[in-house]
Each structure stands twice: as structure tokens, then as C-alpha cells.
CSV table of C-alpha atoms (C1' of nucleotides) in Angstrom, one decimal:
chain,number,residue,atom,x,y,z
A,1477,MET,CA,-77.4,-47.4,37.0
A,1478,ALA,CA,-77.4,-43.9,35.6
A,1479,THR,CA,-73.8,-43.4,36.4
A,1480,SER,CA,-72.9,-46.9,35.2
A,1481,ALA,CA,-74.6,-46.4,31.8
A,1482,ARG,CA,-73.0,-42.9,31.6
A,1483,GLY,CA,-69.7,-44.7,32.3
A,1484,ARG,CA,-70.2,-47.0,29.4
A,1485,ILE,CA,-71.2,-44.2,27.1
A,1486,ASP,CA,-68.2,-42.2,28.1
A,1487,LYS,CA,-65.9,-45.2,27.3
A,1488,ARG,CA,-67.6,-45.7,24.0
A,1489,GLN,CA,-67.1,-42.1,23.1
A,1490,ALA,CA,-63.5,-42.2,24.3
A,1491,ILE,CA,-62.9,-45.3,22.1
A,1492,LEU,CA,-64.4,-43.6,19.0
A,1493,ASP,CA,-62.3,-40.4,19.6
A,1494,GLY,CA,-59.2,-42.3,20.2
A,1495,ALA,CA,-59.8,-44.5,17.2
A,1496,PHE,CA,-60.1,-41.5,14.9
A,1497,ALA,CA,-57.0,-39.9,16.4
A,1498,VAL,CA,-54.9,-43.0,15.8
A,1499,PHE,CA,-56.4,-43.9,12.4
A,1500,ALA,CA,-55.8,-40.3,11.3
A,1501,ARG,CA,-52.2,-40.4,12.5
A,1502,LEU,CA,-51.3,-43.9,11.2
A,1503,GLY,CA,-53.9,-45.0,8.6
A,1504,TYR,CA,-56.1,-48.0,8.9
A,1505,THR,CA,-53.6,-50.9,8.5
A,1506,GLN,CA,-50.7,-49.3,10.5
A,1507,ALA,CA,-53.0,-48.4,13.4
A,1508,CYS,CA,-53.2,-51.3,15.8
A,1509,VAL,CA,-56.0,-51.9,18.2
A,1510,GLN,CA,-53.7,-51.7,21.2
A,1511,ASP,CA,-52.6,-48.2,20.2
A,1512,ILE,CA,-56.3,-47.2,20.0
A,1513,ALA,CA,-57.0,-48.7,23.4
A,1514,ASP,CA,-54.1,-46.8,24.9
A,1515,GLU,CA,-55.1,-43.5,23.3
A,1516,ALA,CA,-58.6,-44.0,24.7
A,1517,GLY,CA,-57.3,-44.9,28.1
A,1518,VAL,CA,-58.9,-48.3,28.0
A,1519,ALA,CA,-58.0,-52.0,27.9
A,1520,LYS,CA,-58.0,-53.9,24.6
A,1521,PRO,CA,-60.8,-56.3,25.5
A,1522,THR,CA,-62.9,-53.3,26.4
A,1523,VAL,CA,-62.6,-52.1,22.8
A,1524,TYR,CA,-63.8,-55.4,21.5
A,1525,ASN,CA,-66.6,-55.2,24.1
A,1526,HIS,CA,-68.0,-52.2,22.3
A,1527,MET,CA,-67.0,-52.9,18.7
A,1528,THR,CA,-67.0,-56.3,17.1
A,1529,ASP,CA,-64.3,-55.5,14.7
A,1530,LYS,CA,-61.4,-53.3,13.8
A,1531,ALA,CA,-63.4,-52.6,10.6
A,1532,THR,CA,-66.6,-51.5,12.3
A,1533,LEU,CA,-64.5,-49.5,14.7
A,1534,PHE,CA,-63.1,-47.7,11.7
A,1535,ARG,CA,-66.5,-47.2,10.2
A,1536,HIS,CA,-68.0,-45.7,13.3
A,1537,ALA,CA,-65.0,-43.4,13.9
A,1538,VAL,CA,-65.0,-42.1,10.4
A,1539,GLU,CA,-68.7,-41.7,10.3
A,1540,ALA,CA,-68.7,-39.6,13.5
A,1541,ALA,CA,-65.8,-37.4,12.3
A,1542,SER,CA,-67.2,-36.7,8.8
A,1543,GLN,CA,-70.6,-35.9,10.2
A,1544,ALA,CA,-69.1,-33.3,12.5
A,1545,ALA,CA,-67.1,-31.9,9.6
A,1546,LEU,CA,-70.1,-31.7,7.4
A,1547,ASP,CA,-72.2,-29.9,10.1
A,1548,ALA,CA,-69.4,-27.3,10.6
A,1549,ARG,CA,-69.2,-26.7,6.9
A,1550,ILE,CA,-72.9,-26.2,6.4
A,1551,GLY,CA,-73.0,-24.0,9.4
A,1552,ALA,CA,-70.4,-21.8,7.8
A,1553,LEU,CA,-72.8,-21.0,5.0
A,1554,ALA,CA,-75.1,-19.0,7.4
A,1555,PRO,CA,-73.9,-15.5,6.4
A,1556,LEU,CA,-75.4,-16.1,2.9
A,1557,ALA,CA,-78.9,-16.2,4.3
A,1558,ASP,CA,-78.9,-12.4,4.6
A,1559,PRO,CA,-75.8,-11.0,2.9
A,1560,GLY,CA,-76.8,-7.3,3.3
A,1561,ASP,CA,-75.6,-5.1,0.4
A,1562,ASP,CA,-72.0,-6.3,0.4
A,1563,LEU,CA,-72.5,-9.6,-1.5
A,1564,ALA,CA,-68.8,-9.9,-2.3
A,1565,GLY,CA,-67.8,-9.4,1.3
A,1566,ALA,CA,-70.3,-12.0,2.5
A,1567,LEU,CA,-69.1,-14.5,-0.1
A,1568,GLU,CA,-65.5,-13.8,0.9
A,1569,ASP,CA,-66.2,-14.4,4.6
A,1570,VAL,CA,-68.0,-17.6,3.8
A,1571,ALA,CA,-65.2,-18.7,1.5
A,1572,HIS,CA,-62.6,-18.0,4.1
A,1573,ALA,CA,-64.5,-19.9,6.7
A,1574,LEU,CA,-64.8,-22.9,4.4
A,1575,LEU,CA,-61.1,-22.8,3.6
A,1576,ARG,CA,-60.2,-22.9,7.2
A,1577,LEU,CA,-62.6,-25.8,7.8
A,1578,HIS,CA,-61.1,-27.7,4.8
A,1579,THR,CA,-57.5,-27.2,5.8
A,1580,ASP,CA,-57.6,-28.1,9.5
A,1581,GLU,CA,-55.7,-31.1,10.8
A,1582,ARG,CA,-58.8,-33.3,11.2
A,1583,SER,CA,-60.3,-32.5,7.8
A,1584,CYS,CA,-57.1,-33.3,6.0
A,1585,ALA,CA,-56.6,-36.5,7.9
A,1586,LEU,CA,-60.2,-37.5,7.2
A,1587,LYS,CA,-59.7,-36.8,3.5
A,1588,ARG,CA,-56.6,-39.0,3.4
A,1589,LEU,CA,-58.4,-41.8,5.2
A,1590,LEU,CA,-61.3,-41.6,2.8
A,1591,TYR,CA,-59.0,-41.7,-0.2
A,1592,SER,CA,-56.9,-44.5,1.1
A,1593,GLU,CA,-59.6,-46.8,2.4
A,1594,ILE,CA,-62.3,-46.2,-0.2
A,1595,THR,CA,-61.3,-49.4,-1.9
A,1596,ARG,CA,-61.3,-51.5,1.3
A,1597,PHE,CA,-64.6,-49.9,2.4
A,1598,PRO,CA,-66.5,-49.1,-0.8
A,1599,ASP,CA,-69.6,-48.3,1.2
A,1600,ILE,CA,-67.9,-45.8,3.4
A,1601,LEU,CA,-69.0,-42.9,1.2
A,1602,ASP,CA,-72.6,-43.8,1.8
A,1603,VAL,CA,-72.1,-44.1,5.5
A,1604,VAL,CA,-70.7,-40.5,5.3
A,1605,THR,CA,-74.0,-39.6,3.5
A,1606,GLY,CA,-72.1,-37.9,0.6
A,1607,SER,CA,-70.1,-35.8,3.0
A,1608,GLY,CA,-67.6,-35.5,0.3
A,1609,PRO,CA,-68.6,-32.1,-1.1
A,1610,HIS,CA,-71.9,-33.4,-2.2
A,1611,HIS,CA,-74.3,-32.3,0.5
A,1612,LEU,CA,-72.3,-29.2,1.0
A,1613,THR,CA,-72.9,-28.4,-2.7
A,1614,GLN,CA,-76.6,-28.9,-2.2
A,1615,ALA,CA,-76.8,-26.5,0.8
A,1616,LEU,CA,-74.7,-23.9,-1.1
A,1617,ALA,CA,-76.9,-24.2,-4.1
A,1618,ASP,CA,-80.0,-23.5,-2.0
A,1619,ARG,CA,-78.4,-20.2,-0.8
A,1620,LEU,CA,-77.3,-19.2,-4.3
A,1621,ALA,CA,-80.8,-19.9,-5.6
A,1622,ARG,CA,-82.2,-17.3,-3.1
A,1623,LEU,CA,-79.5,-14.8,-4.3
A,1624,THR,CA,-80.6,-15.5,-7.9
A,1625,LEU,CA,-84.2,-14.9,-7.1
A,1626,SER,CA,-83.3,-11.6,-5.5
A,1627,GLY,CA,-81.5,-10.6,-8.7
A,1628,ARG,CA,-77.9,-10.7,-7.3
A,1629,LEU,CA,-76.7,-13.5,-9.5
A,1630,ARG,CA,-77.3,-14.5,-13.1
A,1631,ALA,CA,-80.4,-16.5,-13.6
A,1632,THR,CA,-78.9,-19.9,-14.5
A,1633,ASP,CA,-78.5,-23.2,-12.8
A,1634,PRO,CA,-77.6,-22.6,-9.1
A,1635,ASP,CA,-76.4,-26.2,-8.8
A,1636,LEU,CA,-73.8,-25.5,-11.4
A,1637,ALA,CA,-72.9,-22.2,-9.7
A,1638,ALA,CA,-72.4,-23.9,-6.3
A,1639,GLU,CA,-70.3,-26.7,-7.9
A,1640,GLN,CA,-68.1,-24.2,-9.6
A,1641,PHE,CA,-67.8,-21.9,-6.6
A,1642,LEU,CA,-66.6,-24.8,-4.5
A,1643,ALA,CA,-64.3,-25.9,-7.3
A,1644,LEU,CA,-62.7,-22.5,-7.6
A,1645,LEU,CA,-62.3,-22.3,-3.8
A,1646,LEU,CA,-61.1,-25.7,-2.9
A,1647,GLY,CA,-59.4,-26.8,-6.1
A,1648,PRO,CA,-56.2,-24.9,-5.4
A,1649,LEU,CA,-55.9,-26.4,-2.0
A,1650,GLU,CA,-54.7,-29.8,-3.2
A,1651,ALA,CA,-51.5,-28.4,-4.7
A,1652,ARG,CA,-50.9,-25.7,-2.2
A,1653,SER,CA,-51.3,-27.9,0.8
A,1654,ARG,CA,-49.3,-30.8,-0.7
A,1655,LEU,CA,-52.3,-33.1,-0.4
A,1656,GLY,CA,-53.1,-31.8,3.0
A,1657,THR,CA,-49.5,-32.3,4.3
A,1658,ARG,CA,-48.7,-28.7,4.8
A,1659,GLN,CA,-50.6,-26.1,6.8
A,1660,ILE,CA,-51.5,-23.0,4.9
A,1661,GLY,CA,-51.2,-19.6,6.6
A,1662,ASP,CA,-54.3,-17.6,7.3
A,1663,THR,CA,-53.3,-14.7,5.0
A,1664,GLU,CA,-52.8,-17.1,2.1
A,1665,LEU,CA,-56.2,-18.5,2.8
A,1666,ARG,CA,-57.6,-14.9,2.7
A,1667,ASP,CA,-56.0,-14.4,-0.7
A,1668,LEU,CA,-57.3,-17.6,-2.0
A,1669,ALA,CA,-60.8,-16.7,-0.8
A,1670,ARG,CA,-60.6,-13.3,-2.4
A,1671,ALA,CA,-59.4,-14.6,-5.7
A,1672,ALA,CA,-62.0,-17.3,-5.9
A,1673,VAL,CA,-64.9,-14.9,-5.0
A,1674,CYS,CA,-63.6,-12.3,-7.5
A,1675,THR,CA,-63.5,-14.8,-10.4
A,1676,PHE,CA,-66.8,-16.3,-9.3
A,1677,LEU,CA,-68.6,-13.0,-9.3
A,1678,ARG,CA,-67.0,-12.0,-12.6
A,1679,ALA,CA,-68.6,-15.0,-14.2
A,1680,TRP,CA,-71.8,-15.3,-12.1
A,1681,ALA,CA,-72.9,-11.8,-11.1
A,1682,ARG,CA,-76.0,-10.4,-12.7
A,1683,ASP,CA,-75.2,-8.9,-16.1
A,1684,THR,CA,-75.3,-5.1,-15.8
A,1685,PRO,CA,-78.3,-4.2,-17.9
B,322,MET,CA,-24.5,-59.8,-23.5
B,323,ALA,CA,-26.7,-57.3,-25.3
B,324,THR,CA,-29.6,-59.6,-25.0
B,325,SER,CA,-28.7,-60.5,-21.5
B,326,ALA,CA,-28.7,-56.9,-20.4
B,327,ARG,CA,-31.9,-56.4,-22.4
B,328,GLY,CA,-33.3,-59.4,-20.5
B,329,ARG,CA,-32.5,-57.8,-17.1
B,330,ILE,CA,-34.0,-54.5,-18.2
B,331,ASP,CA,-37.2,-56.2,-19.4
B,332,LYS,CA,-37.5,-57.9,-16.0
B,333,ARG,CA,-36.9,-54.7,-14.2
B,334,GLN,CA,-39.6,-53.0,-16.3
B,335,ALA,CA,-42.0,-55.9,-15.8
B,336,ILE,CA,-41.4,-55.7,-12.1
B,337,LEU,CA,-42.1,-52.0,-12.0
B,338,ASP,CA,-45.3,-52.4,-14.1
B,339,GLY,CA,-46.5,-55.3,-12.0
B,340,ALA,CA,-45.7,-53.4,-8.8
B,341,PHE,CA,-47.8,-50.4,-9.9
B,342,ALA,CA,-50.6,-52.7,-11.0
B,343,VAL,CA,-50.7,-54.5,-7.7
B,344,PHE,CA,-50.2,-51.4,-5.5
B,345,ALA,CA,-52.9,-49.7,-7.5
B,346,ARG,CA,-55.3,-52.6,-6.9
B,347,LEU,CA,-54.6,-53.2,-3.2
B,348,GLY,CA,-52.7,-50.3,-1.7
B,349,TYR,CA,-49.2,-50.4,-0.2
B,350,THR,CA,-49.8,-52.5,2.9
B,351,GLN,CA,-52.2,-55.0,1.4
B,352,ALA,CA,-50.0,-55.6,-1.6
B,353,CYS,CA,-47.6,-58.4,-0.8
B,354,VAL,CA,-44.3,-58.9,-2.7
B,355,GLN,CA,-45.3,-62.4,-3.8
B,356,ASP,CA,-48.4,-60.9,-5.6
B,357,ILE,CA,-46.2,-58.4,-7.4
B,358,ALA,CA,-43.7,-61.1,-8.4
B,359,ASP,CA,-46.6,-63.2,-9.8
B,360,GLU,CA,-48.1,-60.2,-11.6
B,361,ALA,CA,-44.7,-59.5,-13.2
B,362,GLY,CA,-44.2,-63.2,-14.1
B,363,VAL,CA,-41.1,-63.4,-11.9
B,364,ALA,CA,-39.8,-65.1,-8.8
B,365,LYS,CA,-39.8,-63.3,-5.5
B,366,PRO,CA,-36.0,-63.4,-5.0
B,367,THR,CA,-35.7,-61.7,-8.4
B,368,VAL,CA,-37.7,-58.8,-7.2
B,369,TYR,CA,-35.3,-58.4,-4.3
B,370,ASN,CA,-32.5,-58.8,-6.8
B,371,HIS,CA,-33.6,-55.5,-8.5
B,372,MET,CA,-35.0,-53.6,-5.6
B,373,THR,CA,-33.7,-53.6,-2.1
B,374,ASP,CA,-37.0,-53.0,-0.3
B,375,LYS,CA,-40.7,-53.1,-0.7
B,376,ALA,CA,-40.5,-49.4,0.0
B,377,THR,CA,-38.1,-48.5,-2.8
B,378,LEU,CA,-40.1,-50.7,-5.1
B,379,PHE,CA,-43.1,-48.6,-4.2
B,380,ARG,CA,-41.1,-45.4,-4.8
B,381,HIS,CA,-39.9,-46.4,-8.2
B,382,ALA,CA,-43.2,-47.7,-9.3
B,383,VAL,CA,-45.0,-44.6,-8.3
B,384,GLU,CA,-42.4,-42.4,-9.8
B,385,ALA,CA,-42.6,-44.1,-13.2
B,386,ALA,CA,-46.4,-44.0,-13.2
B,387,SER,CA,-46.7,-40.3,-12.3
B,388,GLN,CA,-44.0,-39.2,-14.7
B,389,ALA,CA,-45.9,-40.9,-17.5
B,390,ALA,CA,-49.2,-39.3,-16.3
B,391,LEU,CA,-47.5,-35.8,-16.2
B,392,ASP,CA,-46.1,-36.2,-19.6
B,393,ALA,CA,-49.4,-37.2,-21.1
B,394,ARG,CA,-51.2,-34.2,-19.4
B,395,ILE,CA,-48.6,-31.7,-20.6
B,396,GLY,CA,-48.8,-33.2,-24.0
B,397,ALA,CA,-52.6,-32.6,-24.0
B,398,LEU,CA,-51.9,-28.8,-23.8
B,399,ALA,CA,-50.5,-28.8,-27.3
B,400,PRO,CA,-53.6,-27.4,-29.1
B,401,LEU,CA,-53.2,-24.2,-27.1
B,402,ALA,CA,-49.9,-23.4,-28.9
B,403,ASP,CA,-51.9,-22.2,-31.9
B,404,PRO,CA,-55.6,-22.1,-31.1
B,405,GLY,CA,-56.7,-20.6,-34.4
B,406,ASP,CA,-59.6,-18.2,-34.2
B,407,ASP,CA,-61.9,-20.5,-32.2
B,408,LEU,CA,-60.3,-20.1,-28.7
B,409,ALA,CA,-63.3,-21.5,-26.9
B,410,GLY,CA,-63.2,-24.6,-29.1
B,411,ALA,CA,-59.5,-25.1,-28.5
B,412,LEU,CA,-59.9,-24.7,-24.7
B,413,GLU,CA,-62.8,-27.2,-24.7
B,414,ASP,CA,-60.8,-29.8,-26.6
B,415,VAL,CA,-57.9,-29.4,-24.2
B,416,ALA,CA,-60.2,-29.5,-21.2
B,417,HIS,CA,-61.8,-32.6,-22.4
B,418,ALA,CA,-58.5,-34.3,-23.0
B,419,LEU,CA,-57.3,-33.4,-19.5
B,420,LEU,CA,-60.5,-34.7,-18.0
B,421,ARG,CA,-60.1,-38.0,-19.8
B,422,LEU,CA,-56.5,-38.2,-18.6
B,423,HIS,CA,-57.5,-37.4,-15.0
B,424,THR,CA,-60.3,-39.9,-14.8
B,425,ASP,CA,-58.7,-43.0,-16.3
B,426,GLU,CA,-58.1,-46.0,-14.1
B,427,ARG,CA,-54.4,-45.5,-13.6
B,428,SER,CA,-54.6,-41.8,-12.7
B,429,CYS,CA,-57.3,-42.5,-10.1
B,430,ALA,CA,-55.4,-45.3,-8.6
B,431,LEU,CA,-52.2,-43.1,-8.6
B,432,LYS,CA,-54.1,-40.3,-6.8
B,433,ARG,CA,-55.4,-42.8,-4.2
B,434,LEU,CA,-51.9,-44.1,-3.6
B,435,LEU,CA,-50.5,-40.6,-3.2
B,436,TYR,CA,-53.1,-39.6,-0.7
B,437,SER,CA,-52.9,-42.8,1.3
B,438,GLU,CA,-49.1,-43.1,1.5
B,439,ILE,CA,-48.1,-39.5,1.7
B,440,THR,CA,-47.7,-39.8,5.4
B,441,ARG,CA,-45.6,-43.0,5.2
B,442,PHE,CA,-43.5,-41.5,2.3
B,443,PRO,CA,-43.5,-37.8,3.0
B,444,ASP,CA,-40.8,-37.3,0.2
B,445,ILE,CA,-42.9,-39.0,-2.5
B,446,LEU,CA,-44.3,-35.7,-3.7
B,447,ASP,CA,-40.7,-34.5,-4.4
B,448,VAL,CA,-39.9,-37.7,-6.2
B,449,VAL,CA,-42.9,-37.1,-8.4
B,450,THR,CA,-41.5,-33.6,-9.1
B,451,GLY,CA,-44.6,-31.9,-8.1
B,452,SER,CA,-46.6,-34.0,-10.5
B,453,GLY,CA,-49.7,-33.2,-8.5
B,454,PRO,CA,-51.1,-30.4,-10.6
B,455,HIS,CA,-48.1,-28.2,-9.9
B,456,HIS,CA,-46.0,-28.6,-13.0
B,457,LEU,CA,-49.1,-28.9,-15.1
B,458,THR,CA,-50.2,-25.5,-13.8
B,459,GLN,CA,-46.9,-24.0,-14.8
B,460,ALA,CA,-47.1,-25.4,-18.3
B,461,LEU,CA,-50.7,-24.2,-18.7
B,462,ALA,CA,-49.7,-20.8,-17.3
B,463,ASP,CA,-47.1,-20.5,-20.1
B,464,ARG,CA,-49.7,-21.2,-22.8
B,465,LEU,CA,-52.1,-18.7,-21.2
B,466,ALA,CA,-49.4,-16.1,-21.0
B,467,ARG,CA,-49.0,-16.3,-24.8
B,468,LEU,CA,-52.8,-15.9,-25.2
B,469,THR,CA,-52.7,-12.9,-23.0
B,470,LEU,CA,-49.9,-11.3,-25.1
B,471,SER,CA,-51.9,-11.8,-28.2
B,472,GLY,CA,-54.9,-10.1,-26.6
B,473,ARG,CA,-57.2,-13.0,-26.2
B,474,LEU,CA,-57.3,-13.0,-22.4
B,475,ARG,CA,-57.4,-10.3,-19.8
B,476,ALA,CA,-54.0,-9.0,-18.9
B,477,THR,CA,-53.7,-10.3,-15.4
B,478,ASP,CA,-51.7,-13.0,-13.7
B,479,PRO,CA,-51.6,-16.0,-16.0
B,480,ASP,CA,-50.5,-18.2,-13.1
B,481,LEU,CA,-53.7,-17.4,-11.3
B,482,ALA,CA,-55.6,-18.0,-14.5
B,483,ALA,CA,-54.1,-21.4,-15.0
B,484,GLU,CA,-54.7,-22.4,-11.4
B,485,GLN,CA,-58.3,-21.4,-11.6
B,486,PHE,CA,-58.8,-23.0,-15.0
B,487,LEU,CA,-57.6,-26.3,-13.6
B,488,ALA,CA,-59.7,-25.9,-10.4
B,489,LEU,CA,-62.8,-25.2,-12.4
B,490,LEU,CA,-62.1,-28.2,-14.6
B,491,LEU,CA,-60.9,-30.8,-12.1
B,492,GLY,CA,-62.7,-29.7,-8.9
B,493,PRO,CA,-66.0,-31.3,-9.8
B,494,LEU,CA,-64.4,-34.6,-10.5
B,495,GLU,CA,-63.9,-35.5,-6.8
B,496,ALA,CA,-67.6,-35.6,-6.0
B,497,ARG,CA,-68.8,-36.9,-9.4
B,498,SER,CA,-66.3,-39.8,-9.5
B,499,ARG,CA,-66.8,-40.6,-5.9
B,500,LEU,CA,-63.1,-40.1,-5.1
B,501,GLY,CA,-62.1,-41.9,-8.3
B,502,THR,CA,-64.2,-44.9,-7.6
B,503,ARG,CA,-66.8,-44.5,-10.4
B,504,GLN,CA,-66.0,-44.0,-14.1
B,505,ILE,CA,-67.6,-41.0,-15.7
B,506,GLY,CA,-69.1,-41.3,-19.1
B,507,ASP,CA,-67.6,-39.4,-22.0
B,508,THR,CA,-70.6,-37.2,-22.7
B,509,GLU,CA,-70.6,-36.1,-19.0
B,510,LEU,CA,-66.9,-35.3,-19.4
B,511,ARG,CA,-67.8,-33.2,-22.5
B,512,ASP,CA,-70.4,-31.3,-20.5
B,513,LEU,CA,-68.0,-30.7,-17.6
B,514,ALA,CA,-65.4,-29.4,-20.1
B,515,ARG,CA,-67.9,-27.1,-21.7
B,516,ALA,CA,-69.2,-25.7,-18.4
B,517,ALA,CA,-65.7,-25.1,-17.1
B,518,VAL,CA,-64.5,-23.3,-20.3
B,519,CYS,CA,-67.6,-21.3,-20.5
B,520,THR,CA,-67.2,-20.0,-16.9
B,521,PHE,CA,-63.5,-19.5,-17.3
B,522,LEU,CA,-63.9,-17.4,-20.4
B,523,ARG,CA,-66.7,-15.4,-18.9
B,524,ALA,CA,-64.2,-14.4,-16.1
B,525,TRP,CA,-61.0,-14.3,-18.1
B,526,ALA,CA,-61.7,-13.3,-21.7
B,527,ARG,CA,-60.5,-9.9,-22.7
B,528,ASP,CA,-63.0,-7.2,-21.8
B,529,THR,CA,-64.8,-6.0,-24.9
B,530,PRO,CA,-63.6,-2.4,-25.3
C,229,DA,C1',-17.6,-77.7,-23.9
C,230,DC,C1',-17.1,-74.6,-20.0
C,231,DG,C1',-17.6,-70.9,-16.5
C,232,DG,C1',-20.2,-67.1,-14.8
C,233,DC,C1',-24.4,-65.0,-13.6
C,234,DA,C1',-29.2,-64.1,-13.2
C,235,DT,C1',-33.3,-66.8,-12.2
C,236,DT,C1',-36.2,-70.0,-9.9
C,237,DG,C1',-39.0,-72.4,-6.4
C,238,DA,C1',-39.2,-74.0,-2.0
C,239,DA,C1',-38.4,-73.8,2.6
C,240,DC,C1',-37.1,-71.0,6.3
C,241,DT,C1',-36.8,-67.2,10.1
C,242,DC,C1',-38.8,-63.6,12.4
C,243,DA,C1',-41.8,-59.9,13.6
C,244,DT,C1',-46.3,-58.1,13.9
C,245,DG,C1',-50.9,-57.7,15.0
C,246,DA,C1',-56.0,-59.4,15.2
C,247,DG,C1',-58.9,-61.5,18.2
C,248,DT,C1',-59.7,-64.5,22.4
C,249,DT,C1',-59.4,-66.4,27.1
C,250,DC,C1',-59.3,-66.0,32.0
C,251,DA,C1',-58.7,-65.0,36.6
C,252,DA,C1',-58.7,-60.9,39.4
C,253,DC,C1',-60.8,-56.5,40.4
C,254,DG,C1',-64.1,-52.6,41.2
C,255,DT,C1',-68.4,-50.9,41.6
C,256,DA,C1',-73.5,-50.3,41.7
C,257,DG,C1',-77.9,-52.1,42.9
C,258,DT,C1',-80.5,-55.1,46.5
D,57,DA,C1',-72.8,-58.7,52.7
D,58,DC,C1',-73.9,-60.6,48.2
D,59,DT,C1',-74.6,-60.6,43.3
D,60,DA,C1',-74.0,-59.1,38.5
D,61,DC,C1',-71.6,-57.0,35.2
D,62,DG,C1',-68.2,-54.2,32.9
D,63,DT,C1',-63.2,-53.6,33.2
D,64,DT,C1',-58.4,-54.9,33.3
D,65,DG,C1',-53.9,-56.9,32.2
D,66,DA,C1',-51.4,-60.6,30.8
D,67,DA,C1',-50.8,-64.4,28.3
D,68,DC,C1',-52.2,-67.0,24.4
D,69,DT,C1',-53.4,-68.7,19.4
D,70,DC,C1',-53.2,-68.1,14.8
D,71,DA,C1',-52.5,-66.0,10.3
D,72,DT,C1',-49.9,-63.2,7.4
D,73,DG,C1',-46.1,-61.3,5.2
D,74,DA,C1',-41.1,-59.3,4.7
D,75,DG,C1',-36.9,-60.7,3.7
D,76,DT,C1',-33.3,-64.6,3.3
D,77,DT,C1',-31.1,-68.9,2.1
D,78,DC,C1',-29.8,-72.5,-1.0
D,79,DA,C1',-29.5,-76.0,-4.3
D,80,DA,C1',-30.9,-76.6,-9.0
D,81,DT,C1',-31.6,-74.6,-13.6
D,82,DG,C1',-31.1,-72.3,-17.4
D,83,DC,C1',-28.6,-68.9,-20.7
D,84,DC,C1',-24.9,-66.3,-22.7
D,85,DG,C1',-20.1,-65.2,-24.0
D,86,DT,C1',-15.7,-67.3,-24.9
DNA sequence: ACGGCATTGAACTCATGAGTTCAACGTAGT
DNA sequence: ACTACGTTGAACTCATGAGTTCAATGCCGT
């Protein structure tokens, strides 16, 4: 029974993975369940054996993908816990990591899916638990608050600081990546990270007394 | 014949308007040509009399809508031509105007359409002539270059300044408007404009000698 | 009054895809 | 060996929507 249950679980996971891959490639309406079944290496009735609907299949696939993306992004903030004496360097590394995470294939596809199906699935943003920058902003604000307390940043609202840091960092991506269509080279990402951190620190570093 | 041609033109315009309205409401695949014909107050064969395809209908509708949006946004930069002695005030007014233009119903719907159909119509960004922030960035960079020459801003790359100004201003919109789903109150927009301009000037105002 | 042209509504063809059914199959537990 | 259950492929139903056809109806210039 262990292997049988394991077998079921594996199929379920394969279905979710295949579903996200196909949805990401074709969008919700264009993707047909048969494609998803093929991608998952499974028969169509098996898909309906695990998920009642194409709609719930979509929900679960998107939920899993965005949870993974959010975890990775929050994980990338780790270096800010103990930035050493090179604050600018630590910020740049984090910024660069965030840029890479925001420009990879899956993230871009996920963003496209969210934008295009947000009207058909108005609740999908809740399912994603505010995985749009929201929870990331909170996590970053926590880190920046520590930096404020230790006198490295100006003593004003860390929530605003986090929001503006992410805006400076991610805002330019939309135009540069052509809405996520074009991949951006790593050196260009480095430059973007440097420019964002430079401007951020110019505005938010502790005033020299 | 003048009125007859006028009549045709009116129908064509009505079709384009109706098409954008329905596409904005339902998305490309969900929108059916009969809906568009009804919205435009026209029969279905009339639609095909003006546009060969549902696809070209979509292209033309989106092109018209985004050209209008771009014109309005560039027009909103006008106060920067002669900002008087209150630079922060002028920037704030422009920022507020841009925020209103970026959060209205049509703009949000347009952005959703671009994101969702960019894979089906990869050329649509060219049709839109880079109407994603790109041309707006250029126009703003021109204004900021003038301000740099007159000594109001730091003497560094005005293109970067424009990109970061727009990032600071528009970046927070994504999370706050829930991908364009929720309307943002005018006082919140004022606050966003003020915060963006404040941080921008802190980083980009001419260094006090 | 007449002829040309766009428009109209209704009915039609055709393709696509969601979701179901079912008989045959494989495999694990007893 | 026997049973129970998930899986499989194929065939099926049913709804939807793109694009077309056509006869009938205006409307405009001459």
C-alpha cells in the first residue's frame, strides 16, 4: 500500500508540474487538458481522477508555483541578516539574487498567468497569499528595520524603504524584459542591481552627522 | 458620398471602441465577435467587413488604445517644461497625474491584455511602439536633461534618472492595486506621488555645494 | 426613379475542447 | 488464485465560437 499511495502521490505531483508547464507555455484557455495529461505522462481520465476541474487544476498548479517562487525570494534576503561592514555590497548581492529570481522563465510565466487570469480567478491572489511582492516586502522591511536600529539607515518608515527598494530594483524590469518576453543578461542584471542600490542608499543611508 | 464615407468611418471607430471594451472586460479568447458586434451596435458580418480577423481586430483595438494612453502620459509631463522655482511641487503634480493615468480602468485593462496576449501576439509590443514605459521614459529623460543643464539635478545620466523616477512612482502600484484589480483612492495616490518625489529628489537633487 | 454598395439578421459549416463513459489492464493486498 | 482499485485509451456527448453565405433592407449619388 505504501508504494501504491506513493504512486498516486507521484502522479498527482506529475500532474501539477505538467499543468504548470503547459499553462505557462500556452495560457489558461489555450492549454487543453489532453496536453497536460501528455506532459505529465498520464491519461486524461487520470487527471480528472485527481482534480475535479480544469479550473481547480489551474488553481493548484499556480498556487504551488507561486509558493515556491515566494520561498526562494525570501530566502534570497538572508545575507541582510548580518551584512558585515560592507552594507552596499550585501545589498547589491541580495538585489542581484532577487533580479535573477524575478527574471527566470518560471517567474515570468507565472506573472503573465496572474495578470491574464486575475479577472477569471479574482481569488487567485489570495490563494497565492499575497505572493505578488506583498509578503516579500514585509520580509524585506523586517531586515531593513534591523539595519535602521543599528544605525545604518535613516530612521524612517522601514515599510516605505522596503517598498521603494523593490520598486527601484524591479520597476525597470518590465520595460527591459519586454513584459518578461526577453531574457536579460547577467551583466545587465548586475548593472541594474548596482544602480538600484546606489540610488537607494543615496536616499536612505543614515545622514552623515 | 461624404456622409457615406463618414458613416463607414464611424462604424469602424465604433467597432474598434467596442472591441477594446469587450477585450478589456473578457480577455482575448473569452471575448466573442458577436459580443463585440453588439457592443458596437453593429452586425457580425459588418465587423468582418472592416477587419479580416479576430486577431487583426485585436491588434488594431489595442494599438489605438495604447497610442491614446501614451499620448496622455506624455502630455502629463508638460509642467516640467517650466517648473518655476518649486521643483518638488512640479514633480509632485506630474507624478500625481501619471499615477492617475496609470491606474484608470482602461490603462489597467490594457496592461492585463498586453501581459496575457504577449505570447500569442509577440509583435504587439512593436505595434504599440514601445508604449510600455519605454517612450514615456525617453520623454521624461528629455525633461530631466533640461533640469540638469539648469543646475537643478545632479549631473549624471538623465536616462537613468527617468527610469528610476518612473520605477519609484509606478513600482508600488502593482502590489497596491492588486495587479490593477482594485482602484486606489486619490489621497493614496497623492501620498504615493509625494513619497516617490521625496526619495527621488533626495537621491537626484543637485548636491548642495 | 434607379443602381450600387454597405448593412443586417438568420442560418449554416466546421473545428475545438471540456468532461464522461466503458471495457480492458496492471498491480497490490489477502 | 481472487478481489479491489487506480490507470488507460478510445470513443462519445455536448457546448461554444470563428468565419461564411444569402436574401432582404436601407441609403446615397445621379
